[in-house]
Amino acid sequence: MGLIDFQNVLAQIVGKTKTIALHVWGDPLTLTNISEYLDIAKNLGFKVRLVTSGMPLSSQNPQLLKHPALLQCAISLNSVAQLSNSRQDAYFQTLWDWCEYHSQNKLTSFINLRLWKKPDESNVFVAKTLQRINNYFDIQIADDFGYDTFYQLAPRIRLVSSRYFEWPSQNAPIVAPSTCHGLRSQLGILSDLRVVPCCMDGDGTLELGNLYSQDLDEILSSKRAVAIKNGFENSKVLEDMCLHCGFRERFIS
């Protein structure tokens, strides 16, 4: 999404939210001018959550963590699971450099190291990553760490644990009815300005409208958008894609 489109999008959501997350199947730190996007967000009063694989950290300056618009930088550690040991070593060394910069400057932004693990499964990468974290931060987190919780590693630096879920697809099993965040507390705006209910829909399967030709209020008041939102408020799933979304399993009581 170009800077002009980005500014126009944010202008439409002023007053609707205080924070935005830059992700949806993309890595914002691949942008050489990411600070310009943060500048726009700051000027319009938004706080920003960056979601990254961590792979582009070596091409960015850790001073980005000082940006006044930045609320959080979430780094998905599993992105390097398939890399060679030497490339993993380089990745984590860069990551530790960023953590050290954050700590030395006593920054108010957060670094969240996200680690995904499949239930009841021994995972060599997870165990090795925990060993790296334990060694660097001089702590002890066991291999059988819990899910959907966090561990404080340093001031405003956390390890956030989550369990894997099945991404929505026709090949995925149908999930029982439940509520969801989609259109209740979040929505997604793709790089071509299509509006979707949530960050799972990077393909725009559930396109609700396009901000090139419609304003956001019009899109959110459409029959389809209202039906999806009302459905989730009453634990009813109306869209086929949502039926096959494993993320909803965490909302089933």
PDB file of C-alpha atoms in Angstrom:
ATOM      1  CA  MET A   1       0.000   0.000   0.000  1.00  0.00           C
ATOM      2  CA  GLY A   2       1.509   3.322  -1.057  1.00  0.00           C
ATOM      3  CA  LEU A   3       1.928   6.222   1.335  1.00  0.00           C
ATOM      4  CA  ILE A   4      -0.913   8.270  -0.168  1.00  0.00           C
ATOM      5  CA  ASP A   5      -3.353   5.357   0.037  1.00  0.00           C
ATOM      6  CA  PHE A   6      -2.123   4.610   3.551  1.00  0.00           C
ATOM      7  CA  GLN A   7      -2.801   8.172   4.676  1.00  0.00           C
ATOM      8  CA  ASN A   8      -6.256   8.152   3.070  1.00  0.00           C
ATOM      9  CA  VAL A   9      -7.115   4.855   4.764  1.00  0.00           C
ATOM     10  CA  LEU A  10      -6.025   6.091   8.177  1.00  0.00           C
ATOM     11  CA  ALA A  11      -8.003   9.291   7.699  1.00  0.00           C
ATOM     12  CA  GLN A  12     -11.137   7.141   7.333  1.00  0.00           C
ATOM     13  CA  ILE A  13     -10.558   5.197  10.550  1.00  0.00           C
ATOM     14  CA  VAL A  14      -9.762   8.155  12.813  1.00  0.00           C
ATOM     15  CA  GLY A  15     -12.085   7.820  15.809  1.00  0.00           C
ATOM     16  CA  LYS A  16     -12.814   4.142  15.111  1.00  0.00           C
ATOM     17  CA  THR A  17      -9.664   2.739  16.718  1.00  0.00           C
ATOM     18  CA  LYS A  18      -6.567   3.915  18.551  1.00  0.00           C
ATOM     19  CA  THR A  19      -4.217   1.223  17.266  1.00  0.00           C
ATOM     20  CA  ILE A  20      -3.457  -0.370  13.917  1.00  0.00           C
ATOM     21  CA  ALA A  21      -1.496  -3.521  13.094  1.00  0.00           C
ATOM     22  CA  LEU A  22       0.668  -3.655   9.990  1.00  0.00           C
ATOM     23  CA  HIS A  23       0.562  -7.203   8.699  1.00  0.00           C
ATOM     24  CA  VAL A  24      -1.952  -9.501   6.864  1.00  0.00           C
ATOM     25  CA  TRP A  25       0.293 -11.878   4.929  1.00  0.00           C
ATOM     26  CA  GLY A  26       3.005  -9.274   4.574  1.00  0.00           C
ATOM     27  CA  ASP A  27       6.058  -8.115   6.494  1.00  0.00           C
ATOM     28  CA  PRO A  28       6.155  -4.348   7.047  1.00  0.00           C
ATOM     29  CA  LEU A  29       9.877  -4.387   7.802  1.00  0.00           C
ATOM     30  CA  THR A  30      10.608  -5.279   4.176  1.00  0.00           C
ATOM     31  CA  LEU A  31       9.720  -1.640   3.444  1.00  0.00           C
ATOM     32  CA  THR A  32      12.821   0.560   3.320  1.00  0.00           C
ATOM     33  CA  ASN A  33      10.656   3.571   4.194  1.00  0.00           C
ATOM     34  CA  ILE A  34       8.651   2.005   7.029  1.00  0.00           C
ATOM     35  CA  SER A  35       9.405   5.045   9.211  1.00  0.00           C
ATOM     36  CA  GLU A  36       7.385   7.203   6.795  1.00  0.00           C
ATOM     37  CA  TYR A  37       4.337   5.006   7.405  1.00  0.00           C
ATOM     38  CA  LEU A  38       4.896   5.344  11.139  1.00  0.00           C
ATOM     39  CA  ASP A  39       5.166   9.119  10.734  1.00  0.00           C
ATOM     40  CA  ILE A  40       1.749   9.217   9.057  1.00  0.00           C
ATOM     41  CA  ALA A  41       0.255   7.090  11.807  1.00  0.00           C
ATOM     42  CA  LYS A  42       1.736   9.356  14.479  1.00  0.00           C
ATOM     43  CA  ASN A  43       0.438  12.508  12.796  1.00  0.00           C
ATOM     44  CA  LEU A  44      -3.085  11.055  12.756  1.00  0.00           C
ATOM     45  CA  GLY A  45      -2.914   9.916  16.377  1.00  0.00           C
ATOM     46  CA  PHE A  46      -2.490   6.147  15.949  1.00  0.00           C
ATOM     47  CA  LYS A  47      -0.290   3.681  17.778  1.00  0.00           C
ATOM     48  CA  VAL A  48       1.156   0.909  15.608  1.00  0.00           C
ATOM     49  CA  ARG A  49       1.756  -2.799  16.113  1.00  0.00           C
ATOM     50  CA  LEU A  50       4.335  -4.137  13.678  1.00  0.00           C
ATOM     51  CA  VAL A  51       4.126  -7.857  12.929  1.00  0.00           C
ATOM     52  CA  THR A  52       7.261  -9.322  11.371  1.00  0.00           C
ATOM     53  CA  SER A  53       9.016 -12.600  10.715  1.00  0.00           C
ATOM     54  CA  GLY A  54      12.154 -10.948  12.032  1.00  0.00           C
ATOM     55  CA  MET A  55      13.984 -11.859   8.833  1.00  0.00           C
ATOM     56  CA  PRO A  56      14.295  -8.197   7.683  1.00  0.00           C
ATOM     57  CA  LEU A  57      15.664  -6.986  11.059  1.00  0.00           C
ATOM     58  CA  SER A  58      19.210  -7.103   9.705  1.00  0.00           C
ATOM     59  CA  SER A  59      18.279  -4.617   6.967  1.00  0.00           C
ATOM     60  CA  GLN A  60      16.614  -2.171   9.391  1.00  0.00           C
ATOM     61  CA  ASN A  61      17.992   0.080  12.119  1.00  0.00           C
ATOM     62  CA  PRO A  62      16.960  -0.811  15.684  1.00  0.00           C
ATOM     63  CA  GLN A  63      16.379   2.917  16.209  1.00  0.00           C
ATOM     64  CA  LEU A  64      12.984   2.149  14.655  1.00  0.00           C
ATOM     65  CA  LEU A  65      12.006   0.906  18.119  1.00  0.00           C
ATOM     66  CA  LYS A  66      12.239   4.519  19.310  1.00  0.00           C
ATOM     67  CA  HIS A  67       9.574   5.789  16.934  1.00  0.00           C
ATOM     68  CA  PRO A  68       6.841   7.515  18.985  1.00  0.00           C
ATOM     69  CA  ALA A  69       4.068   5.779  17.007  1.00  0.00           C
ATOM     70  CA  LEU A  70       5.369   2.290  17.748  1.00  0.00           C
ATOM     71  CA  LEU A  71       3.435   0.414  20.402  1.00  0.00           C
ATOM     72  CA  GLN A  72       4.742  -3.082  19.764  1.00  0.00           C
ATOM     73  CA  CYS A  73       6.981  -5.095  17.491  1.00  0.00           C
ATOM     74  CA  ALA A  74       5.782  -8.722  17.366  1.00  0.00           C
ATOM     75  CA  ILE A  75       8.364 -11.143  15.962  1.00  0.00           C
ATOM     76  CA  SER A  76       7.391 -14.644  14.824  1.00  0.00           C
ATOM     77  CA  LEU A  77      10.311 -16.872  15.775  1.00  0.00           C
ATOM     78  CA  ASN A  78       8.944 -19.904  13.919  1.00  0.00           C
ATOM     79  CA  SER A  79       9.708 -18.196  10.612  1.00  0.00           C
ATOM     80  CA  VAL A  80      13.290 -19.505  10.773  1.00  0.00           C
ATOM     81  CA  ALA A  81      12.470 -23.090  11.744  1.00  0.00           C
ATOM     82  CA  GLN A  82      13.498 -24.437   8.328  1.00  0.00           C
ATOM     83  CA  LEU A  83      16.748 -22.464   8.046  1.00  0.00           C
ATOM     84  CA  SER A  84      20.196 -23.962   8.518  1.00  0.00           C
ATOM     85  CA  ASN A  85      21.839 -23.723  11.949  1.00  0.00           C
ATOM     86  CA  SER A  86      24.240 -21.027  10.755  1.00  0.00           C
ATOM     87  CA  ARG A  87      21.416 -18.870   9.377  1.00  0.00           C
ATOM     88  CA  GLN A  88      19.445 -19.351  12.587  1.00  0.00           C
ATOM     89  CA  ASP A  89      22.517 -18.267  14.556  1.00  0.00           C
ATOM     90  CA  ALA A  90      22.741 -15.074  12.477  1.00  0.00           C
ATOM     91  CA  TYR A  91      19.014 -14.420  12.870  1.00  0.00           C
ATOM     92  CA  PHE A  92      19.074 -14.719  16.643  1.00  0.00           C
ATOM     93  CA  GLN A  93      22.230 -12.634  16.960  1.00  0.00           C
ATOM     94  CA  THR A  94      20.470  -9.802  15.130  1.00  0.00           C
ATOM     95  CA  LEU A  95      17.426 -10.299  17.322  1.00  0.00           C
ATOM     96  CA  TRP A  96      19.537 -10.083  20.477  1.00  0.00           C
ATOM     97  CA  ASP A  97      21.115  -6.878  19.139  1.00  0.00           C
ATOM     98  CA  TRP A  98      17.645  -5.364  18.831  1.00  0.00           C
ATOM     99  CA  CYS A  99      16.697  -6.531  22.327  1.00  0.00           C
ATOM    100  CA  GLU A 100      19.910  -5.066  23.724  1.00  0.00           C
ATOM    101  CA  TYR A 101      19.253  -1.746  22.009  1.00  0.00           C
ATOM    102  CA  HIS A 102      15.730  -1.748  23.443  1.00  0.00           C
ATOM    103  CA  SER A 103      16.950  -2.474  26.968  1.00  0.00           C
ATOM    104  CA  GLN A 104      19.864  -0.050  26.925  1.00  0.00           C
ATOM    105  CA  ASN A 105      17.592   2.795  25.837  1.00  0.00           C
ATOM    106  CA  LYS A 106      14.793   1.818  28.255  1.00  0.00           C
ATOM    107  CA  LEU A 107      12.198   2.152  25.500  1.00  0.00           C
ATOM    108  CA  THR A 108       8.463   2.213  26.148  1.00  0.00           C
ATOM    109  CA  SER A 109       7.553   0.147  23.089  1.00  0.00           C
ATOM    110  CA  PHE A 110       7.143  -3.613  23.493  1.00  0.00           C
ATOM    111  CA  ILE A 111       9.006  -6.458  21.832  1.00  0.00           C
ATOM    112  CA  ASN A 112       6.910  -9.618  21.731  1.00  0.00           C
ATOM    113  CA  LEU A 113       8.735 -12.772  20.685  1.00  0.00           C
ATOM    114  CA  ARG A 114       6.018 -15.094  19.423  1.00  0.00           C
ATOM    115  CA  LEU A 115       6.572 -18.844  19.562  1.00  0.00           C
ATOM    116  CA  TRP A 116       3.972 -21.242  18.152  1.00  0.00           C
ATOM    117  CA  LYS A 117       3.791 -24.851  19.279  1.00  0.00           C
ATOM    118  CA  LYS A 118       1.544 -27.748  18.374  1.00  0.00           C
ATOM    119  CA  PRO A 119      -0.238 -29.355  21.341  1.00  0.00           C
ATOM    120  CA  ASP A 120       1.248 -32.605  22.661  1.00  0.00           C
ATOM    121  CA  GLU A 121       4.094 -32.517  20.169  1.00  0.00           C
ATOM    122  CA  SER A 122       7.816 -32.627  20.807  1.00  0.00           C
ATOM    123  CA  ASN A 123       9.397 -29.898  18.707  1.00  0.00           C
ATOM    124  CA  VAL A 124      13.165 -29.728  18.287  1.00  0.00           C
ATOM    125  CA  PHE A 125      13.063 -26.145  17.007  1.00  0.00           C
ATOM    126  CA  VAL A 126      10.928 -24.952  19.925  1.00  0.00           C
ATOM    127  CA  ALA A 127      13.250 -26.637  22.432  1.00  0.00           C
ATOM    128  CA  LYS A 128      16.336 -25.147  20.805  1.00  0.00           C
ATOM    129  CA  THR A 129      14.742 -21.708  20.638  1.00  0.00           C
ATOM    130  CA  LEU A 130      13.837 -21.852  24.320  1.00  0.00           C
ATOM    131  CA  GLN A 131      17.449 -22.770  25.071  1.00  0.00           C
ATOM    132  CA  ARG A 132      18.618 -19.705  23.125  1.00  0.00           C
ATOM    133  CA  ILE A 133      16.158 -17.488  25.018  1.00  0.00           C
ATOM    134  CA  ASN A 134      17.098 -18.961  28.388  1.00  0.00           C
ATOM    135  CA  ASN A 135      20.799 -18.477  27.689  1.00  0.00           C
ATOM    136  CA  TYR A 136      20.492 -14.896  26.478  1.00  0.00           C
ATOM    137  CA  PHE A 137      18.100 -13.638  29.157  1.00  0.00           C
ATOM    138  CA  ASP A 138      19.536 -15.877  31.898  1.00  0.00           C
ATOM    139  CA  ILE A 139      16.172 -17.383  32.806  1.00  0.00           C
ATOM    140  CA  GLN A 140      14.644 -20.854  32.818  1.00  0.00           C
ATOM    141  CA  ILE A 141      11.535 -21.594  30.757  1.00  0.00           C
ATOM    142  CA  ALA A 142      10.766 -25.313  30.525  1.00  0.00           C
ATOM    143  CA  ASP A 143      10.077 -27.080  27.221  1.00  0.00           C
ATOM    144  CA  ASP A 144       6.538 -27.820  28.374  1.00  0.00           C
ATOM    145  CA  PHE A 145       5.669 -24.130  28.639  1.00  0.00           C
ATOM    146  CA  GLY A 146       2.003 -23.173  28.577  1.00  0.00           C
ATOM    147  CA  TYR A 147      -0.097 -21.827  25.752  1.00  0.00           C
ATOM    148  CA  ASP A 148      -1.690 -18.441  25.240  1.00  0.00           C
ATOM    149  CA  THR A 149       0.380 -16.834  27.967  1.00  0.00           C
ATOM    150  CA  PHE A 150       3.526 -14.762  28.161  1.00  0.00           C
ATOM    151  CA  TYR A 151       6.822 -14.788  29.994  1.00  0.00           C
ATOM    152  CA  GLN A 152       8.565 -11.586  30.977  1.00  0.00           C
ATOM    153  CA  LEU A 153      12.137 -11.717  29.655  1.00  0.00           C
ATOM    154  CA  ALA A 154      13.163  -8.117  30.348  1.00  0.00           C
ATOM    155  CA  PRO A 155      11.334  -4.817  30.836  1.00  0.00           C
ATOM    156  CA  ARG A 156       8.770  -4.644  27.992  1.00  0.00           C
ATOM    157  CA  ILE A 157      10.296  -7.667  26.256  1.00  0.00           C
ATOM    158  CA  ARG A 158       8.135 -10.785  26.409  1.00  0.00           C
ATOM    159  CA  LEU A 159       7.939 -14.308  25.065  1.00  0.00           C
ATOM    160  CA  VAL A 160       4.352 -14.897  23.939  1.00  0.00           C
ATOM    161  CA  SER A 161       3.339 -18.524  23.516  1.00  0.00           C
ATOM    162  CA  SER A 162       0.518 -19.623  21.244  1.00  0.00           C
ATOM    163  CA  ARG A 163      -0.711 -22.925  19.861  1.00  0.00           C
ATOM    164  CA  TYR A 164      -0.904 -23.617  16.158  1.00  0.00           C
ATOM    165  CA  PHE A 165      -4.276 -23.412  14.478  1.00  0.00           C
ATOM    166  CA  GLU A 166      -5.628 -24.538  11.126  1.00  0.00           C
ATOM    167  CA  TRP A 167      -5.796 -21.685   8.635  1.00  0.00           C
ATOM    168  CA  PRO A 168      -9.145 -21.394   6.850  1.00  0.00           C
ATOM    169  CA  SER A 169      -9.330 -23.554   3.755  1.00  0.00           C
ATOM    170  CA  GLN A 170     -11.781 -25.892   2.084  1.00  0.00           C
ATOM    171  CA  ASN A 171      -9.459 -28.742   3.060  1.00  0.00           C
ATOM    172  CA  ALA A 172      -9.580 -27.804   6.755  1.00  0.00           C
ATOM    173  CA  PRO A 173     -12.175 -29.403   9.036  1.00  0.00           C
ATOM    174  CA  ILE A 174     -15.345 -27.559   9.934  1.00  0.00           C
ATOM    175  CA  VAL A 175     -15.100 -25.878  13.333  1.00  0.00           C
ATOM    176  CA  ALA A 176     -18.076 -25.751  15.695  1.00  0.00           C
ATOM    177  CA  PRO A 177     -20.011 -22.463  15.910  1.00  0.00           C
ATOM    178  CA  SER A 178     -18.404 -19.784  18.058  1.00  0.00           C
ATOM    179  CA  THR A 179     -17.895 -16.081  18.367  1.00  0.00           C
ATOM    180  CA  CYS A 180     -14.919 -14.337  16.721  1.00  0.00           C
ATOM    181  CA  HIS A 181     -13.186 -10.961  16.595  1.00  0.00           C
ATOM    182  CA  GLY A 182     -14.078 -10.418  12.929  1.00  0.00           C
ATOM    183  CA  LEU A 183     -15.948  -7.116  12.453  1.00  0.00           C
ATOM    184  CA  ARG A 184     -16.603  -7.019  16.201  1.00  0.00           C
ATOM    185  CA  SER A 185     -13.216  -5.683  17.254  1.00  0.00           C
ATOM    186  CA  GLN A 186     -11.132  -5.874  14.089  1.00  0.00           C
ATOM    187  CA  LEU A 187     -11.174  -5.743  10.324  1.00  0.00           C
ATOM    188  CA  GLY A 188      -8.562  -6.000   7.610  1.00  0.00           C
ATOM    189  CA  ILE A 189      -7.685  -3.568   4.837  1.00  0.00           C
ATOM    190  CA  LEU A 190      -5.585  -5.175   2.109  1.00  0.00           C
ATOM    191  CA  SER A 191      -2.918  -3.408   0.083  1.00  0.00           C
ATOM    192  CA  ASP A 192      -5.375  -2.884  -2.795  1.00  0.00           C
ATOM    193  CA  LEU A 193      -7.821  -1.290  -0.300  1.00  0.00           C
ATOM    194  CA  ARG A 194     -10.294  -4.170  -0.199  1.00  0.00           C
ATOM    195  CA  VAL A 195     -11.930  -4.481   3.225  1.00  0.00           C
ATOM    196  CA  VAL A 196     -12.228  -7.935   4.813  1.00  0.00           C
ATOM    197  CA  PRO A 197     -13.489  -9.118   8.216  1.00  0.00           C
ATOM    198  CA  CYS A 198     -10.111 -10.164   9.637  1.00  0.00           C
ATOM    199  CA  CYS A 199      -6.407 -10.762   9.065  1.00  0.00           C
ATOM    200  CA  MET A 200      -6.940 -14.406   8.020  1.00  0.00           C
ATOM    201  CA  ASP A 201      -8.420 -13.298   4.702  1.00  0.00           C
ATOM    202  CA  GLY A 202      -5.339 -12.142   2.829  1.00  0.00           C
ATOM    203  CA  ASP A 203      -6.878 -13.354  -0.435  1.00  0.00           C
ATOM    204  CA  GLY A 204      -9.918 -11.112  -0.028  1.00  0.00           C
ATOM    205  CA  THR A 205     -12.323 -14.059  -0.199  1.00  0.00           C
ATOM    206  CA  LEU A 206     -14.816 -12.213   1.990  1.00  0.00           C
ATOM    207  CA  GLU A 207     -14.379  -8.828   0.331  1.00  0.00           C
ATOM    208  CA  LEU A 208     -16.909  -6.408   1.787  1.00  0.00           C
ATOM    209  CA  GLY A 209     -16.045  -3.420  -0.358  1.00  0.00           C
ATOM    210  CA  ASN A 210     -13.161  -1.290  -1.557  1.00  0.00           C
ATOM    211  CA  LEU A 211     -12.029   2.015  -0.116  1.00  0.00           C
ATOM    212  CA  TYR A 212     -11.121   3.279  -3.580  1.00  0.00           C
ATOM    213  CA  SER A 213     -14.796   3.587  -4.411  1.00  0.00           C
ATOM    214  CA  GLN A 214     -16.604   3.480  -1.033  1.00  0.00           C
ATOM    215  CA  ASP A 215     -16.104   4.942   2.399  1.00  0.00           C
ATOM    216  CA  LEU A 216     -15.620   2.664   5.379  1.00  0.00           C
ATOM    217  CA  ASP A 217     -18.917   3.524   7.058  1.00  0.00           C
ATOM    218  CA  GLU A 218     -20.788   2.490   3.920  1.00  0.00           C
ATOM    219  CA  ILE A 219     -18.879  -0.801   3.758  1.00  0.00           C
ATOM    220  CA  LEU A 220     -19.434  -1.639   7.430  1.00  0.00           C
ATOM    221  CA  SER A 221     -23.152  -0.955   7.144  1.00  0.00           C
ATOM    222  CA  SER A 222     -23.575  -3.295   4.162  1.00  0.00           C
ATOM    223  CA  LYS A 223     -25.933  -6.247   4.540  1.00  0.00           C
ATOM    224  CA  ARG A 224     -23.111  -8.807   4.437  1.00  0.00           C
ATOM    225  CA  ALA A 225     -20.900  -7.018   6.956  1.00  0.00           C
ATOM    226  CA  VAL A 226     -23.760  -6.509   9.413  1.00  0.00           C
ATOM    227  CA  ALA A 227     -24.794 -10.155   9.073  1.00  0.00           C
ATOM    228  CA  ILE A 228     -21.259 -11.422   9.784  1.00  0.00           C
ATOM    229  CA  LYS A 229     -20.900  -9.182  12.825  1.00  0.00           C
ATOM    230  CA  ASN A 230     -24.318 -10.042  14.236  1.00  0.00           C
ATOM    231  CA  GLY A 231     -23.651 -13.707  13.612  1.00  0.00           C
ATOM    232  CA  PHE A 232     -20.442 -13.697  15.650  1.00  0.00           C
ATOM    233  CA  GLU A 233     -22.142 -11.727  18.423  1.00  0.00           C
ATOM    234  CA  ASN A 234     -24.574 -14.648  18.695  1.00  0.00           C
ATOM    235  CA  SER A 235     -22.024 -17.451  18.087  1.00  0.00           C
ATOM    236  CA  LYS A 236     -23.339 -18.093  14.599  1.00  0.00           C
ATOM    237  CA  VAL A 237     -21.013 -18.641  11.632  1.00  0.00           C
ATOM    238  CA  LEU A 238     -22.461 -17.524   8.312  1.00  0.00           C
ATOM    239  CA  GLU A 239     -19.542 -17.626   5.867  1.00  0.00           C
ATOM    240  CA  ASP A 240     -18.046 -20.838   4.510  1.00  0.00           C
ATOM    241  CA  MET A 241     -14.494 -19.596   4.983  1.00  0.00           C
ATOM    242  CA  CYS A 242     -15.203 -18.914   8.657  1.00  0.00           C
ATOM    243  CA  LEU A 243     -16.642 -22.405   9.085  1.00  0.00           C
ATOM    244  CA  HIS A 244     -13.222 -23.857   8.201  1.00  0.00           C
ATOM    245  CA  CYS A 245     -11.144 -21.461  10.331  1.00  0.00           C
ATOM    246  CA  GLY A 246      -9.223 -23.161  13.139  1.00  0.00           C
ATOM    247  CA  PHE A 247      -8.543 -19.860  14.895  1.00  0.00           C
ATOM    248  CA  ARG A 248     -12.136 -19.900  16.152  1.00  0.00           C
ATOM    249  CA  GLU A 249     -11.442 -23.011  18.223  1.00  0.00           C
ATOM    250  CA  ARG A 250     -10.044 -20.807  20.994  1.00  0.00           C
ATOM    251  CA  PHE A 251     -13.475 -19.203  21.409  1.00  0.00           C
ATOM    252  CA  ILE A 252     -15.337 -22.482  21.907  1.00  0.00           C
ATOM    253  CA  SER A 253     -16.184 -22.931  25.567  1.00  0.00           C
TER     254      SER A 253
END
